[in-house]
Short mmCIF file of C-alpha atoms in Angstrom, two decimals:
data_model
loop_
_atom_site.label_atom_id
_atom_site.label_comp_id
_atom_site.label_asym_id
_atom_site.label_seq_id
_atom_site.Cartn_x
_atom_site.Cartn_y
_atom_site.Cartn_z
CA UNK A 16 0.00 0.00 0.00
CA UNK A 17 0.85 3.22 -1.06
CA UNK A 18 -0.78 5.50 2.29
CA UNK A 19 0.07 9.34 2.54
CA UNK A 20 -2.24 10.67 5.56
CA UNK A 21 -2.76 14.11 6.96
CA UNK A 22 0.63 15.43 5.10
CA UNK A 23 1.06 19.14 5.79
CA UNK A 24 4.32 20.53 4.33
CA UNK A 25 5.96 24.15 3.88
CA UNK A 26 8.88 25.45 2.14
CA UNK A 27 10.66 28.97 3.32
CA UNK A 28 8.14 28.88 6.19
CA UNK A 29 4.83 29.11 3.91
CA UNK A 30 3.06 26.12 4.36
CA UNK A 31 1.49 25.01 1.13
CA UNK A 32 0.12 21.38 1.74
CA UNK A 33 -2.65 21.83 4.61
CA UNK A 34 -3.31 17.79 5.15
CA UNK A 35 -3.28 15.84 2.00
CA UNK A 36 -4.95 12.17 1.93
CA UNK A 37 -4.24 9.79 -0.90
CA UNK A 38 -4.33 5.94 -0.67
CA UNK A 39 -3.20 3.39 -3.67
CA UNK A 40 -2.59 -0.25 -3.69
CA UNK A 41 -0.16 -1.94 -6.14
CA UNK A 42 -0.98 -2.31 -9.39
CA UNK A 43 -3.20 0.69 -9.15
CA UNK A 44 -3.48 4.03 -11.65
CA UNK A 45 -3.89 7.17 -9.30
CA UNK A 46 -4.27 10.89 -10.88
CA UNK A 47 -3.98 13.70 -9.28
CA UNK A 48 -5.18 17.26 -11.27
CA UNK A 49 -4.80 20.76 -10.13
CA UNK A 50 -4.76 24.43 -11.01
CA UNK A 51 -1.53 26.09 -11.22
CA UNK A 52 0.39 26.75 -8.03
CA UNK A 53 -2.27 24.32 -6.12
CA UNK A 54 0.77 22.16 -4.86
CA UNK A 55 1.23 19.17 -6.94
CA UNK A 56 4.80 19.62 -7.33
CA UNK A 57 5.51 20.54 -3.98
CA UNK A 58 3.32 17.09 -2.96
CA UNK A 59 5.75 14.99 -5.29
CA UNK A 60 8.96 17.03 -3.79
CA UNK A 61 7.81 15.90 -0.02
CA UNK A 62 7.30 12.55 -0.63
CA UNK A 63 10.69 12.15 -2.62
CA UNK A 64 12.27 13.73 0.16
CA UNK A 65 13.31 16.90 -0.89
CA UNK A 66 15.65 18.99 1.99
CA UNK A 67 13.65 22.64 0.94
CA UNK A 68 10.36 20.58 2.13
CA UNK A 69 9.91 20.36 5.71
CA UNK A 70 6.90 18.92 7.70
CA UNK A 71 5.10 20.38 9.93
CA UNK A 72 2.46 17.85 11.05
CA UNK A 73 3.32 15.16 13.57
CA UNK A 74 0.67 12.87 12.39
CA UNK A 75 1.76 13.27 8.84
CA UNK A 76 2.26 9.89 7.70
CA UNK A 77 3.77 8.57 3.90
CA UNK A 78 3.72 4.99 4.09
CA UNK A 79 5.18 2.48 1.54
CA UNK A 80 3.78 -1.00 2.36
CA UNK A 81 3.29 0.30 5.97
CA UNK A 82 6.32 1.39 6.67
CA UNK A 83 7.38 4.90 7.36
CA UNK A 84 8.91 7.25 4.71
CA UNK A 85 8.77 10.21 6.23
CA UNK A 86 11.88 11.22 8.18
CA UNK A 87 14.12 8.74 5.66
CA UNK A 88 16.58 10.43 3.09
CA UNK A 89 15.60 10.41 0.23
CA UNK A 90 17.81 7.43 -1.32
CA UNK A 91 16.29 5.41 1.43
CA UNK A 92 12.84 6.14 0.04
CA UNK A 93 14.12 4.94 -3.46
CA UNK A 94 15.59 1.89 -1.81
CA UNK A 95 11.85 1.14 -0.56
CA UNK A 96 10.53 0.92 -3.75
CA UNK A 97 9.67 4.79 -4.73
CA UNK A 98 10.39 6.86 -7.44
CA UNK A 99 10.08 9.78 -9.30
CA UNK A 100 9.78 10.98 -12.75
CA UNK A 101 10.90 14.78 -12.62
CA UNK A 102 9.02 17.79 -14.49
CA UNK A 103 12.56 18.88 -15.58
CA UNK A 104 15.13 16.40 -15.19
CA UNK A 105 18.46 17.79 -14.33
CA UNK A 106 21.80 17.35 -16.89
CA UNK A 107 24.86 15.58 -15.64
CA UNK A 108 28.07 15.99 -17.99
CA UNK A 109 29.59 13.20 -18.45
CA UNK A 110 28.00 10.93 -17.09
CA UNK A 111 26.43 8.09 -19.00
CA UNK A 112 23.04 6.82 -18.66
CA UNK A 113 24.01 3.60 -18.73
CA UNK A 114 26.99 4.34 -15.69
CA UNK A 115 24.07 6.07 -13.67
CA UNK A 116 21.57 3.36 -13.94
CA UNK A 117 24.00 0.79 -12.83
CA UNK A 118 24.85 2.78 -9.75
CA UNK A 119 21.35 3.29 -9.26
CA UNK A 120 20.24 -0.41 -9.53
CA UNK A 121 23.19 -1.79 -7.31
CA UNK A 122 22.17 0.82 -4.93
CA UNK A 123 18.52 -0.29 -5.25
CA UNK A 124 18.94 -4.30 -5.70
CA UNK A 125 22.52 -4.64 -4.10
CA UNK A 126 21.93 -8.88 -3.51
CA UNK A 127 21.43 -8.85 -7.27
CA UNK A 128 24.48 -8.85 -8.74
CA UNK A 129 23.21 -9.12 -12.63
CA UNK A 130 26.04 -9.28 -14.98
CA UNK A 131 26.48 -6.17 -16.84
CA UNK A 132 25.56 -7.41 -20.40
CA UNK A 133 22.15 -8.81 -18.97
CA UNK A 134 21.68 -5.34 -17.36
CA UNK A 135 22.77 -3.92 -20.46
CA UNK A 136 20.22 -5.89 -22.62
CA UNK A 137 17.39 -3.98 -20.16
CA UNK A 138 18.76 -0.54 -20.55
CA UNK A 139 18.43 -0.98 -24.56
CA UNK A 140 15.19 -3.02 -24.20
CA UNK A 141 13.59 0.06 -21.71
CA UNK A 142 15.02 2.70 -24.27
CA UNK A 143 13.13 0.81 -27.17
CA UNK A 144 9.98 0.59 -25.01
CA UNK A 145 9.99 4.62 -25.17
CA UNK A 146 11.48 5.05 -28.88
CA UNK A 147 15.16 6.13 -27.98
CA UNK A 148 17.93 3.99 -29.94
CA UNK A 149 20.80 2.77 -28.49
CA UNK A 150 23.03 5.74 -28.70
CA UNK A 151 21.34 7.01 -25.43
CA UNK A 152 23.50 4.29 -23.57
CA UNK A 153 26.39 6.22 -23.96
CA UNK A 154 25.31 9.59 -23.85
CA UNK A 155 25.50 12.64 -20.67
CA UNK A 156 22.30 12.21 -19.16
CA UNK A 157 19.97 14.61 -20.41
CA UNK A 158 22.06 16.74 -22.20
CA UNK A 159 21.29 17.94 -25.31
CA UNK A 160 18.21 16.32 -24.88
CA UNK A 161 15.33 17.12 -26.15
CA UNK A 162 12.49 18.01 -24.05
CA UNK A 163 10.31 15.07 -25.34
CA UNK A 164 13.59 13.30 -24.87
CA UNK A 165 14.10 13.65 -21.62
CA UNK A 166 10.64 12.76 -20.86
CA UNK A 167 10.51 9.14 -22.56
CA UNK A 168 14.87 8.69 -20.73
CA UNK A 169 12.79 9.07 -17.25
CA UNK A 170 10.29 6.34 -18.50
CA UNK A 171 13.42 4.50 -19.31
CA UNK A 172 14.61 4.70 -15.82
CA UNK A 173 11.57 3.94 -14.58
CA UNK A 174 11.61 0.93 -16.78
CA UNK A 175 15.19 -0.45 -15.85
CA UNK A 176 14.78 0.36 -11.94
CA UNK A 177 10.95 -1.17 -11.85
CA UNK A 178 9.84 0.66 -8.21
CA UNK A 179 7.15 -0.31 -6.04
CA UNK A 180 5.26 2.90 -6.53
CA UNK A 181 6.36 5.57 -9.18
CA UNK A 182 5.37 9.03 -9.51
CA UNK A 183 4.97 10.81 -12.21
CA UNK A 184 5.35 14.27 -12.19
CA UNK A 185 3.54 15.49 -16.09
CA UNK A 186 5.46 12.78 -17.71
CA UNK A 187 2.91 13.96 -20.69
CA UNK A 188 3.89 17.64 -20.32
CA UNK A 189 5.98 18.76 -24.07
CA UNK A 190 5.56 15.44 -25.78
CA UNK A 191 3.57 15.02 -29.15
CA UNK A 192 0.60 12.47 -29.64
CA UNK A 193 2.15 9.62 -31.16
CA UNK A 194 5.08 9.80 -28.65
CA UNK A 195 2.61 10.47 -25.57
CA UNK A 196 0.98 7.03 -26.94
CA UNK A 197 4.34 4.79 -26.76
CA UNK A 198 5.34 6.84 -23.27
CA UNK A 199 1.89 5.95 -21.89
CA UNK A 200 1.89 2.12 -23.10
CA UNK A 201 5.22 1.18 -21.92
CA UNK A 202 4.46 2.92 -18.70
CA UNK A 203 1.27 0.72 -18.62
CA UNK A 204 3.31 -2.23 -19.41
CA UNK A 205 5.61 -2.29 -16.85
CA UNK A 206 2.92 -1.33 -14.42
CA UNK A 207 0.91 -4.39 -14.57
CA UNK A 208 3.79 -6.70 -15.39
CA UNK A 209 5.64 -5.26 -12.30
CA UNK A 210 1.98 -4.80 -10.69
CA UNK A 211 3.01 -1.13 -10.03
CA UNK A 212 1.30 1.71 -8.22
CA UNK A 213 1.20 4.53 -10.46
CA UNK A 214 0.48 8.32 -9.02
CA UNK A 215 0.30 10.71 -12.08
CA UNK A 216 0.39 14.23 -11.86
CA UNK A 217 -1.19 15.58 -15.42
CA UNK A 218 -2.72 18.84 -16.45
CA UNK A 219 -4.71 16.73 -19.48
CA UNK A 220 -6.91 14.02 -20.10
CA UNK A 221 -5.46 12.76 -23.15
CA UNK A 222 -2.91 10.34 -21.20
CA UNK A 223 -5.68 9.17 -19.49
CA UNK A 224 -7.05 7.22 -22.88
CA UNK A 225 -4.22 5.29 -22.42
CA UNK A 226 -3.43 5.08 -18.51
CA UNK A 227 -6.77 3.79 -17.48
CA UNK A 228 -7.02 5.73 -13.46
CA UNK A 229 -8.71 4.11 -10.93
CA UNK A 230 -9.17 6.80 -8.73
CA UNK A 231 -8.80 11.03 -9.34
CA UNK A 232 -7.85 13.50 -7.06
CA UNK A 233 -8.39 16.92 -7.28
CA UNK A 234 -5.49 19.19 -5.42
CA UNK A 235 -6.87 22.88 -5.62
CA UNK A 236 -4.94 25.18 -2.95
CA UNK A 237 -2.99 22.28 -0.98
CA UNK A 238 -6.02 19.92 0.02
CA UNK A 239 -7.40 17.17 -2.05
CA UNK A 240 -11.04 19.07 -2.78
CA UNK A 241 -12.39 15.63 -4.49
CA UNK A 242 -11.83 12.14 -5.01
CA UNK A 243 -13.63 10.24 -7.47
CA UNK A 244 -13.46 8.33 -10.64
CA UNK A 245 -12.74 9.53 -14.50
CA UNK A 246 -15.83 11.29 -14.51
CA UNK A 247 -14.28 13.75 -12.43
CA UNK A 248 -11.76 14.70 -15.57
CA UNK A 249 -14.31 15.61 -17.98
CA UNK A 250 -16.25 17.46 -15.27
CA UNK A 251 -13.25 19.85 -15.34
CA UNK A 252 -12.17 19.49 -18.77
CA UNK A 253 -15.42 20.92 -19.58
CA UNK A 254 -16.17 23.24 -16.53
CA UNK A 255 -12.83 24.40 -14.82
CA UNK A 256 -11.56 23.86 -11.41
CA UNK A 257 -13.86 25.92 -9.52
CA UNK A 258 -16.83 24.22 -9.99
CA UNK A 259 -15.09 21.19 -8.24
CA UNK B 3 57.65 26.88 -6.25
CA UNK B 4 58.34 25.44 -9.07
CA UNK B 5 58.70 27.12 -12.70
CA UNK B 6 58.20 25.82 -16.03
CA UNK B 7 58.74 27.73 -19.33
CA UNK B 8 57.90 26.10 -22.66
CA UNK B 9 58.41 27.82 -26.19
CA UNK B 10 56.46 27.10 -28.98
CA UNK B 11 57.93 27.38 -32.58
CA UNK B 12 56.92 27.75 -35.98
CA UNK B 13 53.63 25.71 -36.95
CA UNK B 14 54.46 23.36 -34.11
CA UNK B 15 51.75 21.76 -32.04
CA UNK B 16 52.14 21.27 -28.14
CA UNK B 17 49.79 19.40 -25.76
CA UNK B 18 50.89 19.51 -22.41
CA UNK B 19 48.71 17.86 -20.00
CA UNK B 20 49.37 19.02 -16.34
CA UNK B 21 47.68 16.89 -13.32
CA UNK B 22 47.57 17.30 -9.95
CA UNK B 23 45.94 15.04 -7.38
CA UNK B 24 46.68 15.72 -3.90
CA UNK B 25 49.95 16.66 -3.87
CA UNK B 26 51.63 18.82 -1.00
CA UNK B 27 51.67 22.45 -0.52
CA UNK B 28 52.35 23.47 -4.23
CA UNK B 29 53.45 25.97 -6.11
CA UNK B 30 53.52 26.29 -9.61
CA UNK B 31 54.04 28.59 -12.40
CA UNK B 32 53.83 27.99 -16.11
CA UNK B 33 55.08 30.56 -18.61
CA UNK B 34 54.67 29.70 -22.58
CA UNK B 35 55.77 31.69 -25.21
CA UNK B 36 54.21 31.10 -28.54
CA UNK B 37 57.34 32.73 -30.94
CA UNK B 38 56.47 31.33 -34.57
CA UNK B 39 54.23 31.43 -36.94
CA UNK B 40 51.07 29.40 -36.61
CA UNK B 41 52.42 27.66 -33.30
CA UNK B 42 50.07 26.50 -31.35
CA UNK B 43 49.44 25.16 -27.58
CA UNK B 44 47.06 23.51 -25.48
CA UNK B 45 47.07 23.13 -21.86
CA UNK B 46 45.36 20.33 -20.18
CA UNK B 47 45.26 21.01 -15.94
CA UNK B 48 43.25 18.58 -13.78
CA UNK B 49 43.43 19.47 -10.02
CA UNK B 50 41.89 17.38 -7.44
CA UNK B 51 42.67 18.33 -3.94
CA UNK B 52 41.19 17.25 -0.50
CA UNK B 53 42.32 17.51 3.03
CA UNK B 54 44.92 20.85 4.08
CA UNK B 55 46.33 20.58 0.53
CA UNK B 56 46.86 23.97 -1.25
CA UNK B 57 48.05 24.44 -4.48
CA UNK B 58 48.44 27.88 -6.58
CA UNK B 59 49.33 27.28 -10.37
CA UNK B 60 49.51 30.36 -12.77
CA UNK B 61 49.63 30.70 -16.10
CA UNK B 62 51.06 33.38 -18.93
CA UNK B 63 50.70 32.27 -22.36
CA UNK B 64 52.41 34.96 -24.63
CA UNK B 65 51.39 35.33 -28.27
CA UNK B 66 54.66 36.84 -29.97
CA UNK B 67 53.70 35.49 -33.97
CA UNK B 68 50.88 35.70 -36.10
CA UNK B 69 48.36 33.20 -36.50
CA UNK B 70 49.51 31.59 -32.76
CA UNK B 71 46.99 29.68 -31.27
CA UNK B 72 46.45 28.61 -27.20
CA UNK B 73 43.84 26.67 -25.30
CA UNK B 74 44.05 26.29 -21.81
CA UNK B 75 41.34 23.71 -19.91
CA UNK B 76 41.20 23.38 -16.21
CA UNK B 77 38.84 21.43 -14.31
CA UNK B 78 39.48 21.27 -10.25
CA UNK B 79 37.75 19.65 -7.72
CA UNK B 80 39.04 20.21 -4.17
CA UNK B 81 37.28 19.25 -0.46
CA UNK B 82 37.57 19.66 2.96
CA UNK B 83 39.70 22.46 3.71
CA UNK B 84 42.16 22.21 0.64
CA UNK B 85 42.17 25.47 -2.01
CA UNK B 86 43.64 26.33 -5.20
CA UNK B 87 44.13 29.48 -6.41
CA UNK B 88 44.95 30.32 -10.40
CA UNK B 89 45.82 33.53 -12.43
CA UNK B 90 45.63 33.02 -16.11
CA UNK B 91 47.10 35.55 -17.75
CA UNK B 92 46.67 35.32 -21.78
CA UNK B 93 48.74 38.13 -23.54
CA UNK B 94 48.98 38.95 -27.36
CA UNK B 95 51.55 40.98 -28.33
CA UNK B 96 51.63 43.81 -31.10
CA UNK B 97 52.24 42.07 -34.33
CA UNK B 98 50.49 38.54 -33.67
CA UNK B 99 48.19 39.16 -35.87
CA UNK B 100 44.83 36.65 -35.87
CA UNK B 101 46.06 34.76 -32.94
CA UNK B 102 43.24 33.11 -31.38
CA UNK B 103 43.63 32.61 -27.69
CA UNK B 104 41.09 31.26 -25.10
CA UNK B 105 41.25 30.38 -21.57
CA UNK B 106 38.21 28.09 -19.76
CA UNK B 107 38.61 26.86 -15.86
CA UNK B 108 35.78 25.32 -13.81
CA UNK B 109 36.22 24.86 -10.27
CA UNK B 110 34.09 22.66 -8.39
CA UNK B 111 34.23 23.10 -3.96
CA UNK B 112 33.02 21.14 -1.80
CA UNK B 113 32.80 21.01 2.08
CA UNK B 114 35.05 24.10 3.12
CA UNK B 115 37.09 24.36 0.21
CA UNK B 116 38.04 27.45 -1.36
CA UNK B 117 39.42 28.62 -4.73
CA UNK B 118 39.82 31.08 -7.17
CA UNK B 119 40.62 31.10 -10.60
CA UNK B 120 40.96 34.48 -12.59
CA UNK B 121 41.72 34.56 -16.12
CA UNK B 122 42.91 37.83 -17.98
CA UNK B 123 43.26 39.13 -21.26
CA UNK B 124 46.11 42.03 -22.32
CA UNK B 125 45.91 42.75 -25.66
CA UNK B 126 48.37 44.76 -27.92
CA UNK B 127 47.07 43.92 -30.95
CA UNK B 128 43.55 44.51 -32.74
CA UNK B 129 43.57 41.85 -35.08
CA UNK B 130 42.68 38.60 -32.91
CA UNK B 131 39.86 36.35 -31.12
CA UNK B 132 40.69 36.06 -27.51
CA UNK B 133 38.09 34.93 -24.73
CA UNK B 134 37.78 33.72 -21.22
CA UNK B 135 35.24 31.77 -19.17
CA UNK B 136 35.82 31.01 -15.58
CA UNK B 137 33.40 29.67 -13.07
CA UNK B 138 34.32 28.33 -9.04
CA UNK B 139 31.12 27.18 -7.61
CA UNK B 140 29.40 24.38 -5.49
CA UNK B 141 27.67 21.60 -6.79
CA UNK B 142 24.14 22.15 -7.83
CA UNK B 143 21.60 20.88 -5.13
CA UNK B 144 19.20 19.93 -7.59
CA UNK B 145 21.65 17.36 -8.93
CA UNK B 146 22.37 15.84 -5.60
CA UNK B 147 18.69 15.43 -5.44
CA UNK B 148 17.99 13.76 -8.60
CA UNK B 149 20.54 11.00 -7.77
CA UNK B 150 19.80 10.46 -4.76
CA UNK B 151 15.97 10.05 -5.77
CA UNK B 152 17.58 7.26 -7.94
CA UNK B 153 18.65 5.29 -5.02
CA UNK B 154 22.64 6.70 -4.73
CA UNK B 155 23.84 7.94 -0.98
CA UNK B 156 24.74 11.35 -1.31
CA UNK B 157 28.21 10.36 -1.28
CA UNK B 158 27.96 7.88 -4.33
CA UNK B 159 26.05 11.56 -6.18
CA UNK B 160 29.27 13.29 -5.72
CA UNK B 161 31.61 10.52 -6.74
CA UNK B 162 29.54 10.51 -10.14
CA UNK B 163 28.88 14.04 -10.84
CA UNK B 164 33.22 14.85 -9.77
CA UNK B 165 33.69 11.77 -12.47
CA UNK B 166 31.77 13.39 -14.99
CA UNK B 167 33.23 16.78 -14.83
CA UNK B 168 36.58 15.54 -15.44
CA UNK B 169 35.02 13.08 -18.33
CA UNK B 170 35.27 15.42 -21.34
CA UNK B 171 39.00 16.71 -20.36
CA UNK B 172 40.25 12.67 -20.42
CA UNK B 173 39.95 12.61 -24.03
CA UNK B 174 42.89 15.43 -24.93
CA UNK B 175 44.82 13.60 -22.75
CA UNK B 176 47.57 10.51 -23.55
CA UNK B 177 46.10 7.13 -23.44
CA UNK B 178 48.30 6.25 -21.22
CA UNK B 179 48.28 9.14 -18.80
CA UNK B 180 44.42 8.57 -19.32
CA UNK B 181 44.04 5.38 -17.70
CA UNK B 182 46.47 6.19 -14.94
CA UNK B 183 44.47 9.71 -13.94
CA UNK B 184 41.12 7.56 -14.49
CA UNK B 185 42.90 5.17 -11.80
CA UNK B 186 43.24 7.71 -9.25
CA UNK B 187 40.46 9.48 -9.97
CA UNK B 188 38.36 6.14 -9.65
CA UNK B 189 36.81 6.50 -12.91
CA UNK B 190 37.10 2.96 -13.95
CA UNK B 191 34.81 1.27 -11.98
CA UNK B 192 31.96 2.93 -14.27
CA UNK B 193 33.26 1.57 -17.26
#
């Protein structure tokens, strides 16, 4: 289970999360929609971890199959089985992808100990999955990526590192329709093959054609205003936030 | 203090690679003169300090001839309480006519560190291309972050970001002094 209760966070003393609620089990497709500035971003920074994020609630819990995130760093987190896709990944030169994601997985799966051709095999087989050739392997993460780019290499990640939970901060956000299809499908894939809990963060509907959700949640000024089910997304596409 | 002078000559090409990894209390000073026509230099300097070591390396690359041509690279990494501190002083004399001479140093601190680095340009001569670029900084938070969302300890995010920012200036290097700076540096276990 996937459990986030009663999280209140602020950053530079303004508190911006009064008590959030949001509960997913594995294998689950969670959305969660909002106006601009309601928070959603600051809700995926908390639970990741980040240091500028501090918590002000006592009873604020983040649980990852009942155990307690909050208070961990935020590698410990990932070692749990959470991760991230980031609005704007960050460049690292020189730096492979393929170096990183080896790092990463013996820091994730240390008993593992997969040869490096099998691992390498993934990497190229998760870079397919999103429509990025092989090149990728070798090249500075993120940089001189493209924006849609950078998008489908964190659904490559994703892919290779297989977490308990992901979330996914507008993995959609700058990427065109036929590449938003093969994003969304091999994120589906490896959801129910890895039966994955999936919390997407999305300003549109049209990933949701693809990413069937089984619950929505509406963030509007740091509280979840509504839960419900996909109804709930053409509600607002048609009327707005404020009649939620 | 040591002192170094090199002279370039007509249409020859010099690489000199210089590298630096925790040595002691150091002082260095490198002076090149570029004399010929079309002679060229490039200066490699890799710098990786930790602990109380100090190191101060300065540079003066003369252009004397036209059509000379100098590059100098320096990356630097240096923790705990070591510093470096650099002057880079690129001159082109009256007479060198469309030299082309460019300095670039990047110097990464961490913990209490310090360092400086400070290029400059004196120019005698109006027919050229000369330029600088110089930054001494701390690691970007936001990079720490994204690795260590990925699962690495914050000391594994620093290992690979120092490894990449040395990357790129392995390749004008010698093979051979390549793999043994890679060595130290503990590049190769990403390989």
């Amino acid at each position: 289970m996937f459990t986030v209760k009663q999280l209140v966070a602020e950053i530079d003393g303004k508190e911006i999360l009064h008590g959030v609620d949001i509960s997913m089990k594995p294998g689950e497709v969670h959305v969660v929609m909002g106006p601009n500035g309601s928070g959603k971003t600051s809700l995926v920074m908390s639970l990741m971890g980040h240091p500028d994020y501090t918590l002000r609630n006592q009873n604020s819990v983040f649980g990852i199959d009942g155990r307690q995130m909050l208070g961990l760093l935020p590698e410990e987190r990932a070692r749990a089985g959470l991760f991230v896709s980031f609005q704007n990944p960050v460049e690292i030169t020189g730096v492979s992808l393929l170096a990183f994601l080896r790092t990463a997985e013996k820091a994730i799966r240390p008993e593992e100990k997969k040869p490096l051709s099998d691992f390498k095999n993934e990497v190229k087989k998760a870079l397919a999955a999103v429509g990025l050739d092989e090149s990728f392997l070798h090249r500075s993460i993120n940089e001189g990526f493209s924006g849609g780019e950078r998008k489908r290499a964190e659904v490559a990640q994703l892919i290779v590192l297989s977490p308990k939970y992901a979330i996914l901060d507008e993995v959609d956000s700058g990427l065109d329709v036929d590449s938003l299809k093969l994003v969304a499908h091999a994120i589906r894939d490896i959801a129910k093959e890895k039966n994955m809990g999936i919390l997407l963060i999305t300003h549109y509907q049209r990933i949701l054609d693809y990413l069937e959700p089984d619950r929505v949640h509406i963030l509007v000024d740091g509280t979840i205003k509504k839960v419900g089910g996909i109804e709930l997304v053409s509600k607002i596409e048609t009327e707005g936030y404020a009649t939620v | 203090m040591r002192q170094v002078s090199i002279i370039v000559e007509k249409n020859e090409e010099r690489v000199e690679p210089f590298v630096w990894i925790n040595g002691k209390r150091d002082e260095f000073t490198l002076n090149v003169r570029l004399v010929g026509e079309g002679a060229s230099f490039k200066l490699i300097g890799l710098f990786l300090g930790s602990g109380d070591h100090h190191l101060v390396f300065n540079t003066t690359i003369v252009h004397e001839a036209p059509r000379t041509k100098s590059l100098t690279t320096i990356r630097g990494v240096f923790r705990d309480t070591s510093s470096f501190s650099n002057d880079g002083v690129v001159r082109i004399q009256k007479g060198a006519k469309v030299a082309d001479g460019f300095f670039s140093s990047k110097v990464l601190l961490f913990d209490n560190a310090k360092g400086r680095s400070v290029p400059s340009l004196e120019i005698d001569e109006n027919e050229l291309k000369a330029g600088h670029a110089s930054t001494v900084g701390r690691p970007d938070p936001t990079l720490l972050f994204y690795l260590q969302s990925r699962g690495l300890s914050e000391k594994q995010a620093v290992e690979l970001i120092v490894s990449g920012f040395f990357t790129p200036l392995l390749t004008f290097l010698p093979v051979k002094k390549t793999l043994a700076v890679k060595r130290k540096l503990g590049l190769t276990r990403y390989e």
